[in-house]
Tab-separated table of C-alpha atoms in Angstrom:
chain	number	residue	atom	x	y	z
K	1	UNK	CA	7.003	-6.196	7.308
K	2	UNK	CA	6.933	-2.432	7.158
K	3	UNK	CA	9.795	-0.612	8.223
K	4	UNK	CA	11.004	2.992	8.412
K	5	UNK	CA	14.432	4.219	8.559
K	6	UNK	CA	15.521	7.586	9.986
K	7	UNK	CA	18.882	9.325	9.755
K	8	UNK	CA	20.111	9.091	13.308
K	9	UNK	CA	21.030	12.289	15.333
K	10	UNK	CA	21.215	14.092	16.875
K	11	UNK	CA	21.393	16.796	15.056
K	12	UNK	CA	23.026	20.267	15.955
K	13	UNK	CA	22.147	23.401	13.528
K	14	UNK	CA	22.780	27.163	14.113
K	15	UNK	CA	19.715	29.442	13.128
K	16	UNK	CA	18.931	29.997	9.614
K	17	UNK	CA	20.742	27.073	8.620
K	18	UNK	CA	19.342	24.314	5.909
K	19	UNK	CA	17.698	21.288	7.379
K	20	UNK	CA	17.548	17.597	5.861
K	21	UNK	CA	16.436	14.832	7.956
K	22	UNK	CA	16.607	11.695	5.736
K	23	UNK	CA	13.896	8.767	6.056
K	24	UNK	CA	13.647	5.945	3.608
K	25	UNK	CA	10.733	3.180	4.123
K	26	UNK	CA	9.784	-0.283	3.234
K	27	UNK	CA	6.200	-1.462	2.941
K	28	UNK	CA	3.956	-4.378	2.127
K	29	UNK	CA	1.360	-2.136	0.771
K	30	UNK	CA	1.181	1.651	-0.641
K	31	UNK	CA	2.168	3.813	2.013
K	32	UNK	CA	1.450	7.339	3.356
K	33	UNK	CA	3.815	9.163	4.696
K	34	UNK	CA	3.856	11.318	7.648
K	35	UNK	CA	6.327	13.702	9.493
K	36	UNK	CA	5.268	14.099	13.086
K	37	UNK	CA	7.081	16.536	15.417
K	38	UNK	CA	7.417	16.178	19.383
K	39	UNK	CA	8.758	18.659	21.278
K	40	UNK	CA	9.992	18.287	25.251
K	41	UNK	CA	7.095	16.784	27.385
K	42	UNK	CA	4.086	16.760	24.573
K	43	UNK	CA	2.630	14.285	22.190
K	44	UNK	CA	2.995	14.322	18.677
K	45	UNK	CA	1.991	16.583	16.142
K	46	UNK	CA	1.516	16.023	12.868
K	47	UNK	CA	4.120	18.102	10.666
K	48	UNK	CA	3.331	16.803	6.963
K	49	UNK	CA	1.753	14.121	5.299
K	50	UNK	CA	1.838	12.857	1.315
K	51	UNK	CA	-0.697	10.452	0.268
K	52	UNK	CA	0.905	9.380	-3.327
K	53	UNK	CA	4.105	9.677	-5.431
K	54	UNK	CA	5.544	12.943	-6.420
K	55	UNK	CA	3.177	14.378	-3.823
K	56	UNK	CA	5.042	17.282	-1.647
K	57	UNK	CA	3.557	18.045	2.110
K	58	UNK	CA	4.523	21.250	3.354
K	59	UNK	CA	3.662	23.096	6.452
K	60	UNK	CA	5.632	25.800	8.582
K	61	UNK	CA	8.250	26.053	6.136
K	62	UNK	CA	8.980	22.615	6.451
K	63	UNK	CA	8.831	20.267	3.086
K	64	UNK	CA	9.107	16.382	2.045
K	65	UNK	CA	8.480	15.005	-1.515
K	66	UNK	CA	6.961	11.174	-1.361
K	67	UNK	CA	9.862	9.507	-4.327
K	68	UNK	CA	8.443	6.034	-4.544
K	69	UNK	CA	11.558	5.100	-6.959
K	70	UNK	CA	14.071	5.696	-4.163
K	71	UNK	CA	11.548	4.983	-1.105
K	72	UNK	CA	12.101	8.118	0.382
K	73	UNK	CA	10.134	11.045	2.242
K	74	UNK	CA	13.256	13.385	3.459
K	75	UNK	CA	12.492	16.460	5.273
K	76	UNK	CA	13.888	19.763	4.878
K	77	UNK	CA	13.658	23.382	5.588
K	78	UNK	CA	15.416	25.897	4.277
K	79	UNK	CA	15.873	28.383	7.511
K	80	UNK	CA	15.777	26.413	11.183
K	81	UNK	CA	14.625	28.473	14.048
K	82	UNK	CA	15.290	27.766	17.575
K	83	UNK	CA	11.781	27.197	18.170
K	84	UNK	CA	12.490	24.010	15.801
K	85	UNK	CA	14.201	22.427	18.519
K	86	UNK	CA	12.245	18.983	18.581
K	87	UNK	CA	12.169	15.220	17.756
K	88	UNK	CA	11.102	14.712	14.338
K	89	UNK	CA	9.308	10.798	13.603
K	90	UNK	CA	9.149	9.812	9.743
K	91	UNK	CA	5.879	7.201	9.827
K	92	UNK	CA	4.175	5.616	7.087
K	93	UNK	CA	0.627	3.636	7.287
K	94	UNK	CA	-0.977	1.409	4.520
K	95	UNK	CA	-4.231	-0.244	4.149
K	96	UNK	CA	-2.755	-3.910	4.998
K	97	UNK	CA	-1.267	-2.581	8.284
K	98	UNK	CA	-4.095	-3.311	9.998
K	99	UNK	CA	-4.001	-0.013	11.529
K	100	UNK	CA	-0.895	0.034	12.910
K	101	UNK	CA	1.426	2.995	11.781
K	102	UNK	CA	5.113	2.649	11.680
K	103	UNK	CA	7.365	5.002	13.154
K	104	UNK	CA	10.908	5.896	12.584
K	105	UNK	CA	13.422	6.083	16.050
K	106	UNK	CA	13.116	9.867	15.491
K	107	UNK	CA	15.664	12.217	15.214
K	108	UNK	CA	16.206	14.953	17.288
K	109	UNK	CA	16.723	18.547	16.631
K	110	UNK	CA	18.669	21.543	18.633
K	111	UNK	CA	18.592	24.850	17.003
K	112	UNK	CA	21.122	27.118	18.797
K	113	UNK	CA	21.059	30.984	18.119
I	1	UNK	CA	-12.655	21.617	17.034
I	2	UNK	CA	-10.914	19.550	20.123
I	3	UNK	CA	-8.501	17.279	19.490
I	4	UNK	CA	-7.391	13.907	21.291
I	5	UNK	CA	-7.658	14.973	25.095
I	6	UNK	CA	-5.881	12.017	27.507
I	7	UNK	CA	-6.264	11.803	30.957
I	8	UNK	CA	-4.502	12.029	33.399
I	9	UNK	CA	-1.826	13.928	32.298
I	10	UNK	CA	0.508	12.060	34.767
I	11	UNK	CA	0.300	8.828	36.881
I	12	UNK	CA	2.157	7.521	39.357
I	13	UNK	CA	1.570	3.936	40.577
I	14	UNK	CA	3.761	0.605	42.347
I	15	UNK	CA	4.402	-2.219	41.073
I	16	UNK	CA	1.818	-5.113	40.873
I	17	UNK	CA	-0.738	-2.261	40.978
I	18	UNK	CA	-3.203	-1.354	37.641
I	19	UNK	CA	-3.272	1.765	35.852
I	20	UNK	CA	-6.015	2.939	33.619
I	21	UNK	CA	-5.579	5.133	30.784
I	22	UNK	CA	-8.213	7.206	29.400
I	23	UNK	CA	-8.831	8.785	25.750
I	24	UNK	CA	-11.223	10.655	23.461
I	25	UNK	CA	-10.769	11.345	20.295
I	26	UNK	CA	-11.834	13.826	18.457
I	27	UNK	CA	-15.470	14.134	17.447
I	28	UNK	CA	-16.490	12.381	14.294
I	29	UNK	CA	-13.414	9.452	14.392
I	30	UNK	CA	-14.325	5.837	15.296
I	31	UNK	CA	-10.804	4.271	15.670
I	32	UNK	CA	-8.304	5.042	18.388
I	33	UNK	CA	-5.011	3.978	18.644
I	34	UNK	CA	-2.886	3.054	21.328
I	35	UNK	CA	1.404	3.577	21.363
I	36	UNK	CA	3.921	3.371	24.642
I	37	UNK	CA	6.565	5.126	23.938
I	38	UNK	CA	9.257	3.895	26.571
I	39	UNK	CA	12.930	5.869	26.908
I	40	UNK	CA	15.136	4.743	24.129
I	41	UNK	CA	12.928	1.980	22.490
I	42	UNK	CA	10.556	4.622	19.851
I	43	UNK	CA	6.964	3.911	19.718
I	44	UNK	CA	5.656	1.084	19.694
I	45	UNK	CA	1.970	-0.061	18.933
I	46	UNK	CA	-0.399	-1.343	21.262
I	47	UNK	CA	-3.425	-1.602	20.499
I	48	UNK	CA	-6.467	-0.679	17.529
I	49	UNK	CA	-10.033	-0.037	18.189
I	50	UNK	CA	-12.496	0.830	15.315
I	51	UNK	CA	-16.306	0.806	15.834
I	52	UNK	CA	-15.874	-0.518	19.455
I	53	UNK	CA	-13.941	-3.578	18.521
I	54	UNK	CA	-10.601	-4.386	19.340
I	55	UNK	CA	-8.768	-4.629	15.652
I	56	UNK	CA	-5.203	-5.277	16.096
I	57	UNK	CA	-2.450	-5.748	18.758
I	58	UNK	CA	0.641	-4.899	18.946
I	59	UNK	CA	3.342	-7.472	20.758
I	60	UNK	CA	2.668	-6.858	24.062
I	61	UNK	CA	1.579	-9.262	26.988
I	62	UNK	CA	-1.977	-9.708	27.832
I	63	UNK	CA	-2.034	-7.562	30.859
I	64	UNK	CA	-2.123	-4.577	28.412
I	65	UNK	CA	-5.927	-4.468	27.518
I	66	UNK	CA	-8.544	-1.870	26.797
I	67	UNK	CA	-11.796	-1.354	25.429
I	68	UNK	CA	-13.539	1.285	23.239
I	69	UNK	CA	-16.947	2.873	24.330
I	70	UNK	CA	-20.052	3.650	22.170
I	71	UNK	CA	-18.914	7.142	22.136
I	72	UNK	CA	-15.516	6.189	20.880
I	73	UNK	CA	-13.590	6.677	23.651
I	74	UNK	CA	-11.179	4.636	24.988
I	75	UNK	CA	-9.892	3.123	28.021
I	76	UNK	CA	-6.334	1.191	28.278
I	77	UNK	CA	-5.899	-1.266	31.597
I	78	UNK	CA	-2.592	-2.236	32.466
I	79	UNK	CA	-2.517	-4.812	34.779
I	80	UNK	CA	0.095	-5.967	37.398
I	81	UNK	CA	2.504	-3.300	36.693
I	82	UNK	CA	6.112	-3.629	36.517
I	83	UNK	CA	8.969	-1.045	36.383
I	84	UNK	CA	9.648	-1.380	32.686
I	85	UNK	CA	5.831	0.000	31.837
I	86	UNK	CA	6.971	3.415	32.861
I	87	UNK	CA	6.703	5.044	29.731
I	88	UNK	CA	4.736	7.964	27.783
I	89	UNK	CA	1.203	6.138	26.132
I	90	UNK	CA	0.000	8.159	23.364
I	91	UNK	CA	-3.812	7.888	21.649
I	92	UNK	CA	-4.419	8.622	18.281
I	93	UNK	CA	-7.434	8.796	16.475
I	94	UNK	CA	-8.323	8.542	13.067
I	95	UNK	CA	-11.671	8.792	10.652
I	96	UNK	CA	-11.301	5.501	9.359
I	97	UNK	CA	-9.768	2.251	10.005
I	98	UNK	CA	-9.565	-1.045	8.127
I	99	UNK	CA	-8.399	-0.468	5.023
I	100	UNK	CA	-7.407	2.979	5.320
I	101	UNK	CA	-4.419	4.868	5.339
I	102	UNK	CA	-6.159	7.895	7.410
I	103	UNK	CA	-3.748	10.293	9.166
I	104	UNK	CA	-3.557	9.187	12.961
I	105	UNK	CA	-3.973	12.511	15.011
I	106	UNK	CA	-2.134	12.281	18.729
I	107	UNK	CA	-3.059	13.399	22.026
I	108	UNK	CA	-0.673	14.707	24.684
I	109	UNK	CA	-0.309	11.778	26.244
I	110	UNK	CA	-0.519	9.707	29.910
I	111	UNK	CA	3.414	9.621	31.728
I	112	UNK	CA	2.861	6.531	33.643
I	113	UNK	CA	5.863	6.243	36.235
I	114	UNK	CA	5.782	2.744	38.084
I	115	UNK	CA	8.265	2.629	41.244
């Protein structure tokens, strides 16, 4: 079955300090990839998606490049801000899921000044 | 535009009781999604509706059920509660469903504490 592996955290940055949160997948069928973000007490939002290989999602300063040859969608950013502080889920979904998405175990973020 | 609105925002029942769960998605999306997310165990799927049919389950027992509305929102029942259903339960919804690989938008989700 589909699977999605996050690098486990938590993870402690200073401000203005590089980000990579590393998620590799398997999958039945051919995936998207999504980066959702959920910070204390609120669902998730969506952060980033990539629908095909070599395709980049970006959004808030925040980046991840779909490699199908090394089954990866890593995320990174290249200045954290304490307002980063969050869990971050690596999902994928594919059109023999049967709807279902599957989510990484999430990794979270603290940003201290 | 609105996106996935849940209600209520918290619940707090015993156990043996039933909760119900309430979602709309936003306007124009036919499938909602449904994912507890329990302390320590990630999310994990529930249930699919699409077009007012139930689509897919996750592995859950039978006392988690739910139905979809003609306007596409979405109701989830939990019955004879026990203390491990405490948990967050998120709805998604999305455009499309079989055979898609739409992006699944979130609401804020239902805290359901059971003592």
């Amino acid at each position: 079955g589909d699977s999605v592996t996050q690098m486990e955290g938590p993870v402690t940055l200073s401000e203005e300090a590089f980000l990579t949160i590393n998620c590799t997948y398997t999958a039945t069928g051919y995936p998207s990839l999504f980066w959702y973000v959920q910070y204390p007490g609120e669902g998730l939002q969506l952060l980033l998606k990539a629908t095909k290989a070599d395709d980049k999602g970006s959004n808030k300063g925040f980046e991840a490049t779909y490699r199908k040859e090394t089954t990866s969608f890593h995320l990174e950013k290249g200045s954290v801000q304490v307002s980063d502080s969050a869990v971050y889920f690596c999902a994928l979904n594919t059109n023999t899921n049967a709807g279902k998405s599957t989510f990484g175990d999430g990794t979270t973020l603290t940003v201290k000044p | 535009e609105a996106g996935v609105t849940q209600s209520p925002t918290h619940l707090i029942k015993t156990r043996g009781q039933q909760a119900t769960l309430r979602c709309s998605p936003i306007s124009g999306h036919t499938s909602v999604y449904w994912y507890q997310q329990a302390l320590g165990l990630g999310l994990q799927f529930l249930l699919w509706y699409d077009e007012g049919e139930e689509r897919n389950r996750g592995n859950f027992p039978p006392r988690f059920s739910g139905r979809q509305f003609p306007n596409y929102s979405s109701e989830l029942n939990v019955n004879a509660l026990e203390l491990e259903d405490s948990a967050l339960y998120l709805c998604a919804s999305s455009l499309a469903g079989l055979g898609s690989t739409d992006t699944q938008y979130f609401g804020p989700g239902t805290r359901l504490t059971v003592l």
